[in-house]
PDB file of C-alpha atoms in Angstrom:
ATOM      1  CA  MET A   1      -0.521  44.125 -49.148  1.00 62.00           C
ATOM      2  CA  GLN A   2      -3.323  46.319 -49.677  1.00 55.00           C
ATOM      3  CA  SER A   3      -5.682  46.375 -46.658  1.00 51.00           C
ATOM      4  CA  ARG A   4      -8.649  44.185 -47.395  1.00 49.00           C
ATOM      5  CA  TYR A   5     -10.201  43.406 -44.298  1.00 44.00           C
ATOM      6  CA  LEU A   6     -12.128  46.609 -43.805  1.00 43.00           C
ATOM      7  CA  LEU A   7     -12.556  47.652 -47.472  1.00 42.00           C
ATOM      8  CA  PHE A   8     -15.082  44.979 -48.638  1.00 40.00           C
ATOM      9  CA  THR A   9     -16.706  41.527 -48.070  1.00 40.00           C
ATOM     10  CA  VAL A  10     -16.843  39.291 -51.028  1.00 42.00           C
ATOM     11  CA  ASN A  11     -20.002  38.096 -52.344  1.00 43.00           C
ATOM     12  CA  GLN A  12     -21.271  34.724 -51.048  1.00 43.00           C
ATOM     13  CA  PRO A  13     -22.953  32.408 -53.520  1.00 45.00           C
ATOM     14  CA  ASN A  14     -26.558  33.456 -54.422  1.00 48.00           C
ATOM     15  CA  GLN A  15     -26.171  36.891 -52.944  1.00 47.00           C
ATOM     16  CA  PRO A  16     -26.772  39.951 -55.176  1.00 49.00           C
ATOM     17  CA  PRO A  17     -23.516  41.782 -56.193  1.00 52.00           C
ATOM     18  CA  LEU A  18     -22.152  44.482 -53.878  1.00 55.00           C
ATOM     19  CA  GLU A  19     -22.768  48.039 -54.811  1.00 66.00           C
ATOM     20  CA  PRO A  20     -19.596  49.718 -56.005  1.00 73.00           C
ATOM     21  CA  LEU A  21     -18.016  52.175 -53.757  1.00 82.00           C
ATOM     22  CA  SER A  22     -17.031  55.696 -54.745  1.00 88.00           C
ATOM     23  CA  ARG A  23     -13.639  56.953 -54.744  1.00 90.00           C
ATOM     24  CA  GLN A  24     -14.289  58.987 -51.439  1.00 93.00           C
ATOM     25  CA  GLN A  25     -15.476  55.910 -49.789  1.00 92.00           C
ATOM     26  CA  VAL A  26     -12.643  53.699 -50.666  1.00 89.00           C
ATOM     27  CA  LEU A  27     -10.175  56.262 -49.518  1.00 92.00           C
ATOM     28  CA  LEU A  28     -12.111  57.075 -46.336  1.00 94.00           C
ATOM     29  CA  LEU A  29     -12.299  53.214 -45.542  1.00 92.00           C
ATOM     30  CA  MET A  30      -8.587  52.927 -46.133  1.00 92.00           C
ATOM     31  CA  GLY A  31      -7.919  56.066 -43.733  1.00 95.00           C
ATOM     32  CA  ILE A  32     -10.131  54.522 -41.035  1.00 96.00           C
ATOM     33  CA  THR A  33      -8.478  51.127 -41.296  1.00 94.00           C
ATOM     34  CA  ALA A  34      -5.015  52.656 -41.071  1.00 96.00           C
ATOM     35  CA  LEU A  35      -6.161  54.789 -37.995  1.00 97.00           C
ATOM     36  CA  LEU A  36      -7.642  51.746 -36.255  1.00 97.00           C
ATOM     37  CA  LEU A  37      -4.315  49.738 -36.743  1.00 96.00           C
ATOM     38  CA  PHE A  38      -2.271  52.670 -35.361  1.00 97.00           C
ATOM     39  CA  ILE A  39      -4.599  52.915 -32.401  1.00 97.00           C
ATOM     40  CA  VAL A  40      -4.383  49.053 -31.717  1.00 96.00           C
ATOM     41  CA  GLY A  41      -0.599  49.103 -32.131  1.00 96.00           C
ATOM     42  CA  ASN A  42      -0.240  51.980 -29.706  1.00 97.00           C
ATOM     43  CA  LEU A  43      -2.548  50.504 -27.044  1.00 97.00           C
ATOM     44  CA  TRP A  44      -0.504  47.240 -27.420  1.00 96.00           C
ATOM     45  CA  ARG A  45       2.745  49.292 -26.981  1.00 95.00           C
ATOM     46  CA  LEU A  46       1.398  51.161 -23.949  1.00 95.00           C
ATOM     47  CA  ILE A  47      -0.360  48.243 -22.074  1.00 95.00           C
ATOM     48  CA  GLY A  48       2.186  45.723 -22.822  1.00 94.00           C
ATOM     49  CA  ASN A  49       5.260  48.005 -22.479  1.00 95.00           C
ATOM     50  CA  VAL A  50       6.414  47.035 -25.966  1.00 96.00           C
ATOM     51  CA  GLU A  51       9.163  48.860 -27.552  1.00 95.00           C
ATOM     52  CA  LEU A  52       8.864  49.614 -31.206  1.00 96.00           C
ATOM     53  CA  LEU A  53      11.176  47.754 -33.541  1.00 96.00           C
ATOM     54  CA  ALA A  54      14.074  49.965 -34.556  1.00 94.00           C
ATOM     55  CA  TRP A  55      13.407  52.307 -37.558  1.00 93.00           C
ATOM     56  CA  GLU A  56      16.576  53.457 -39.221  1.00 93.00           C
ATOM     57  CA  PHE A  57      16.808  55.393 -42.583  1.00 94.00           C
ATOM     58  CA  SER A  58      19.675  54.298 -44.708  1.00 95.00           C
ATOM     59  CA  SER A  59      20.465  53.492 -48.384  1.00 96.00           C
ATOM     60  CA  LEU A  60      20.835  49.874 -47.514  1.00 97.00           C
ATOM     61  CA  ALA A  61      17.337  49.650 -46.141  1.00 97.00           C
ATOM     62  CA  LEU A  62      16.031  51.357 -49.270  1.00 97.00           C
ATOM     63  CA  VAL A  63      17.845  48.830 -51.514  1.00 98.00           C
ATOM     64  CA  GLN A  64      16.574  45.796 -49.364  1.00 98.00           C
ATOM     65  CA  GLY A  65      13.122  47.040 -49.294  1.00 98.00           C
ATOM     66  CA  VAL A  66      12.871  47.609 -53.093  1.00 98.00           C
ATOM     67  CA  ALA A  67      14.582  44.285 -53.785  1.00 98.00           C
ATOM     68  CA  ILE A  68      11.982  42.507 -51.550  1.00 98.00           C
ATOM     69  CA  ALA A  69       9.154  44.366 -53.279  1.00 98.00           C
ATOM     70  CA  LEU A  70      10.349  43.358 -56.645  1.00 97.00           C
ATOM     71  CA  GLY A  71      10.600  39.752 -55.501  1.00 97.00           C
ATOM     72  CA  ILE A  72       7.111  39.787 -54.086  1.00 97.00           C
ATOM     73  CA  ILE A  73       5.630  41.394 -57.261  1.00 96.00           C
ATOM     74  CA  GLY A  74       7.478  38.809 -59.487  1.00 96.00           C
ATOM     75  CA  ALA A  75       6.224  35.899 -57.292  1.00 96.00           C
ATOM     76  CA  SER A  76       2.649  37.365 -57.300  1.00 93.00           C
ATOM     77  CA  SER A  77       2.724  37.627 -61.108  1.00 92.00           C
ATOM     78  CA  VAL A  78       3.731  34.057 -61.482  1.00 95.00           C
ATOM     79  CA  LEU A  79       1.035  32.885 -59.014  1.00 93.00           C
ATOM     80  CA  TYR A  80      -1.484  34.934 -60.905  1.00 91.00           C
ATOM     81  CA  ALA A  81      -0.652  33.210 -64.076  1.00 92.00           C
ATOM     82  CA  VAL A  82      -0.762  29.620 -62.859  1.00 95.00           C
ATOM     83  CA  TRP A  83      -3.266  29.658 -59.952  1.00 91.00           C
ATOM     84  CA  ALA A  84      -6.815  30.062 -61.148  1.00 91.00           C
ATOM     85  CA  GLU A  85      -8.280  30.493 -57.600  1.00 89.00           C
ATOM     86  CA  TYR A  86      -5.665  33.247 -56.741  1.00 89.00           C
ATOM     87  CA  ARG A  87      -6.248  34.987 -59.889  1.00 88.00           C
ATOM     88  CA  ARG A  88     -10.086  35.184 -59.358  1.00 88.00           C
ATOM     89  CA  SER A  89      -9.443  36.547 -55.808  1.00 84.00           C
ATOM     90  CA  VAL A  90      -7.102  39.141 -56.950  1.00 83.00           C
ATOM     91  CA  ASP A  91      -9.287  40.205 -59.762  1.00 82.00           C
ATOM     92  CA  THR A  92     -12.185  40.555 -57.539  1.00 80.00           C
ATOM     93  CA  TYR A  93     -10.430  42.854 -55.180  1.00 78.00           C
ATOM     94  CA  LEU A  94      -8.745  44.894 -57.821  1.00 79.00           C
ATOM     95  CA  GLU A  95     -11.992  45.559 -59.535  1.00 80.00           C
ATOM     96  CA  PHE A  96     -13.865  46.457 -56.461  1.00 78.00           C
ATOM     97  CA  VAL A  97     -11.339  48.534 -54.805  1.00 80.00           C
ATOM     98  CA  LEU A  98      -9.092  50.085 -57.516  1.00 85.00           C
ATOM     99  CA  LYS A  99     -11.609  50.752 -60.202  1.00 84.00           C
ATOM    100  CA  PRO A 100     -13.294  53.936 -58.480  1.00 87.00           C
ATOM    101  CA  LEU A 101      -9.746  55.234 -57.744  1.00 88.00           C
ATOM    102  CA  ALA A 102      -7.777  57.676 -59.805  1.00 88.00           C
ATOM    103  CA  ILE A 103      -4.224  56.856 -60.807  1.00 86.00           C
ATOM    104  CA  PRO A 104      -2.496  59.178 -58.254  1.00 89.00           C
ATOM    105  CA  ASP A 105      -4.417  57.360 -55.512  1.00 89.00           C
ATOM    106  CA  ALA A 106      -1.924  54.492 -55.969  1.00 88.00           C
ATOM    107  CA  ILE A 107       0.236  56.640 -53.521  1.00 92.00           C
ATOM    108  CA  TRP A 108      -2.216  56.217 -50.722  1.00 92.00           C
ATOM    109  CA  LEU A 109      -2.753  52.541 -51.627  1.00 90.00           C
ATOM    110  CA  GLY A 110       1.014  52.305 -50.948  1.00 93.00           C
ATOM    111  CA  LEU A 111       1.430  54.631 -47.939  1.00 95.00           C
ATOM    112  CA  LEU A 112      -1.576  53.948 -45.777  1.00 94.00           C
ATOM    113  CA  PRO A 113      -1.373  50.102 -45.461  1.00 94.00           C
ATOM    114  CA  GLY A 114       2.409  50.072 -45.803  1.00 95.00           C
ATOM    115  CA  LEU A 115       2.858  52.289 -42.813  1.00 96.00           C
ATOM    116  CA  SER A 116       0.009  51.134 -40.665  1.00 96.00           C
ATOM    117  CA  GLU A 117       0.134  47.429 -41.167  1.00 96.00           C
ATOM    118  CA  GLU A 118       3.917  47.325 -40.832  1.00 97.00           C
ATOM    119  CA  PHE A 119       3.616  49.464 -37.633  1.00 97.00           C
ATOM    120  CA  LEU A 120       1.338  46.923 -36.059  1.00 97.00           C
ATOM    121  CA  PHE A 121       2.274  43.550 -37.453  1.00 97.00           C
ATOM    122  CA  ARG A 122       5.939  43.814 -37.622  1.00 97.00           C
ATOM    123  CA  GLY A 123       6.808  46.986 -35.487  1.00 97.00           C
ATOM    124  CA  ILE A 124       4.657  46.038 -32.349  1.00 97.00           C
ATOM    125  CA  MET A 125       3.504  42.521 -32.789  1.00 97.00           C
ATOM    126  CA  LEU A 126       6.790  40.897 -33.544  1.00 97.00           C
ATOM    127  CA  PRO A 127       8.597  42.371 -30.455  1.00 96.00           C
ATOM    128  CA  GLY A 128       5.377  42.014 -28.423  1.00 96.00           C
ATOM    129  CA  LEU A 129       5.325  38.264 -29.026  1.00 95.00           C
ATOM    130  CA  GLY A 130       9.144  37.878 -28.478  1.00 93.00           C
ATOM    131  CA  LEU A 131      10.801  38.301 -31.827  1.00 92.00           C
ATOM    132  CA  GLY A 132      11.400  34.591 -32.341  1.00 94.00           C
ATOM    133  CA  TRP A 133      10.054  31.937 -34.816  1.00 96.00           C
ATOM    134  CA  GLY A 134       6.938  31.540 -32.856  1.00 96.00           C
ATOM    135  CA  ALA A 135       6.346  35.363 -33.073  1.00 97.00           C
ATOM    136  CA  LEU A 136       7.251  35.347 -36.756  1.00 97.00           C
ATOM    137  CA  PHE A 137       4.630  32.429 -37.588  1.00 97.00           C
ATOM    138  CA  LEU A 138       1.842  33.771 -35.379  1.00 97.00           C
ATOM    139  CA  SER A 139       2.078  37.289 -36.560  1.00 96.00           C
ATOM    140  CA  SER A 140       2.086  36.035 -40.269  1.00 97.00           C
ATOM    141  CA  VAL A 141      -0.996  33.913 -39.782  1.00 96.00           C
ATOM    142  CA  ILE A 142      -2.922  36.876 -38.063  1.00 95.00           C
ATOM    143  CA  PHE A 143      -1.854  39.083 -40.900  1.00 94.00           C
ATOM    144  CA  GLY A 144      -3.013  36.471 -43.461  1.00 92.00           C
ATOM    145  CA  VAL A 145      -6.254  35.765 -41.586  1.00 90.00           C
ATOM    146  CA  LEU A 146      -7.143  39.509 -41.313  1.00 87.00           C
ATOM    147  CA  HIS A 147      -6.728  39.767 -45.149  1.00 81.00           C
ATOM    148  CA  ILE A 148      -9.477  37.287 -45.879  1.00 78.00           C
ATOM    149  CA  SER A 149     -12.708  39.020 -46.908  1.00 68.00           C
ATOM    150  CA  GLY A 150     -14.791  35.914 -47.278  1.00 65.00           C
ATOM    151  CA  VAL A 151     -14.790  32.063 -47.762  1.00 64.00           C
ATOM    152  CA  GLN A 152     -13.965  32.570 -51.543  1.00 69.00           C
ATOM    153  CA  GLN A 153     -10.805  34.569 -50.664  1.00 72.00           C
ATOM    154  CA  TRP A 154      -8.924  31.726 -48.950  1.00 82.00           C
ATOM    155  CA  SER A 155      -6.246  31.660 -51.642  1.00 86.00           C
ATOM    156  CA  TYR A 156      -5.390  35.397 -50.941  1.00 84.00           C
ATOM    157  CA  ALA A 157      -5.259  34.690 -47.102  1.00 86.00           C
ATOM    158  CA  ILE A 158      -2.638  32.079 -47.821  1.00 91.00           C
ATOM    159  CA  TRP A 159      -0.647  34.403 -50.091  1.00 92.00           C
ATOM    160  CA  ALA A 160      -0.812  37.284 -47.381  1.00 92.00           C
ATOM    161  CA  THR A 161       0.430  34.831 -44.731  1.00 96.00           C
ATOM    162  CA  VAL A 162       3.359  34.070 -46.802  1.00 96.00           C
ATOM    163  CA  ILE A 163       4.047  37.751 -47.602  1.00 96.00           C
ATOM    164  CA  GLY A 164       3.613  38.481 -43.786  1.00 97.00           C
ATOM    165  CA  PHE A 165       6.313  35.821 -43.081  1.00 98.00           C
ATOM    166  CA  VAL A 166       8.631  37.347 -45.674  1.00 98.00           C
ATOM    167  CA  LEU A 167       8.038  40.894 -44.385  1.00 98.00           C
ATOM    168  CA  GLY A 168       8.463  39.760 -40.733  1.00 98.00           C
ATOM    169  CA  TYR A 169      11.678  37.781 -41.362  1.00 98.00           C
ATOM    170  CA  SER A 170      13.103  40.879 -43.187  1.00 98.00           C
ATOM    171  CA  ALA A 171      12.410  42.993 -40.067  1.00 97.00           C
ATOM    172  CA  ILE A 172      14.079  40.465 -37.788  1.00 97.00           C
ATOM    173  CA  ALA A 173      16.953  39.765 -39.956  1.00 97.00           C
ATOM    174  CA  THR A 174      17.828  43.414 -40.709  1.00 97.00           C
ATOM    175  CA  GLY A 175      16.599  44.762 -37.247  1.00 95.00           C
ATOM    176  CA  ASN A 176      15.138  47.655 -39.215  1.00 97.00           C
ATOM    177  CA  LEU A 177      11.432  48.137 -39.516  1.00 97.00           C
ATOM    178  CA  LEU A 178      12.099  50.533 -42.555  1.00 98.00           C
ATOM    179  CA  VAL A 179      12.888  47.559 -44.745  1.00 98.00           C
ATOM    180  CA  PRO A 180       9.444  45.859 -44.574  1.00 98.00           C
ATOM    181  CA  VAL A 181       7.804  49.226 -44.670  1.00 98.00           C
ATOM    182  CA  ILE A 182       9.590  50.161 -47.940  1.00 98.00           C
ATOM    183  CA  ALA A 183       8.880  46.783 -49.256  1.00 98.00           C
ATOM    184  CA  HIS A 184       5.116  46.990 -48.508  1.00 97.00           C
ATOM    185  CA  ILE A 185       4.796  50.428 -49.877  1.00 97.00           C
ATOM    186  CA  VAL A 186       6.701  49.721 -53.156  1.00 97.00           C
ATOM    187  CA  THR A 187       4.795  46.559 -53.633  1.00 96.00           C
ATOM    188  CA  ASN A 188       1.185  48.149 -53.110  1.00 94.00           C
ATOM    189  CA  PHE A 189       1.932  51.294 -55.065  1.00 94.00           C
ATOM    190  CA  THR A 190       3.505  49.451 -58.035  1.00 94.00           C
ATOM    191  CA  SER A 191       0.851  46.917 -58.198  1.00 90.00           C
ATOM    192  CA  SER A 192      -2.051  49.316 -58.053  1.00 89.00           C
ATOM    193  CA  LEU A 193      -0.328  51.673 -60.500  1.00 89.00           C
ATOM    194  CA  ILE A 194       0.064  48.725 -63.103  1.00 87.00           C
ATOM    195  CA  TRP A 195      -3.457  47.721 -62.691  1.00 83.00           C
ATOM    196  CA  LYS A 196      -4.781  51.247 -63.079  1.00 82.00           C
ATOM    197  CA  LEU A 197      -2.718  52.079 -66.055  1.00 82.00           C
ATOM    198  CA  ARG A 198      -3.676  48.803 -67.689  1.00 78.00           C
ATOM    199  CA  TYR A 199      -7.407  48.937 -67.241  1.00 71.00           C
ATOM    200  CA  THR A 200      -8.109  52.531 -67.010  1.00 66.00           C
ATOM    201  CA  LYS A 201      -9.625  53.702 -70.374  1.00 59.00           C
ATOM    202  CA  PRO A 202      -7.944  56.717 -72.113  1.00 57.00           C
TER     203      PRO A 202
END
């Protein structure tokens, strides 16, 4: 899921439209967000004596991560087609954040949130809260809430909570943080690239 909570605040009714950000501003804010998440995660790890969830490179983890990403992308596409509120929320975000970026920037849209958010929410928060159903539920809700940018974005917050649950469950079920990391990176990269290729004028 692309990092939304620091990138912009959605307009409230009767407010003037937000000034568009430049490519440099979007990338800088993404970098700052990722850095803050890493800092919070490491502080929690040190203060709470939390051990990072295992991270193991394997072909199975790659296949599992890509499969989960494809499922997320497919479900999001269906939701986009049938749920008008979700469609408006996604369109607002994509227009604001992706429009100033170049097509190669989709790499950063995959890597930065994929690594930093999974490090904190699945790598640190899940074991820090006990790795049970309660930890999975609470971390998913926090993940969803932090992805809301304004009252008009509630539909995306619900979606982010569901995705947080899927990613968290994959981490617990496989015992491998690399699985949700790959799923997150592939989802963000693919979704961003598709949008840029579809809406960027030749």
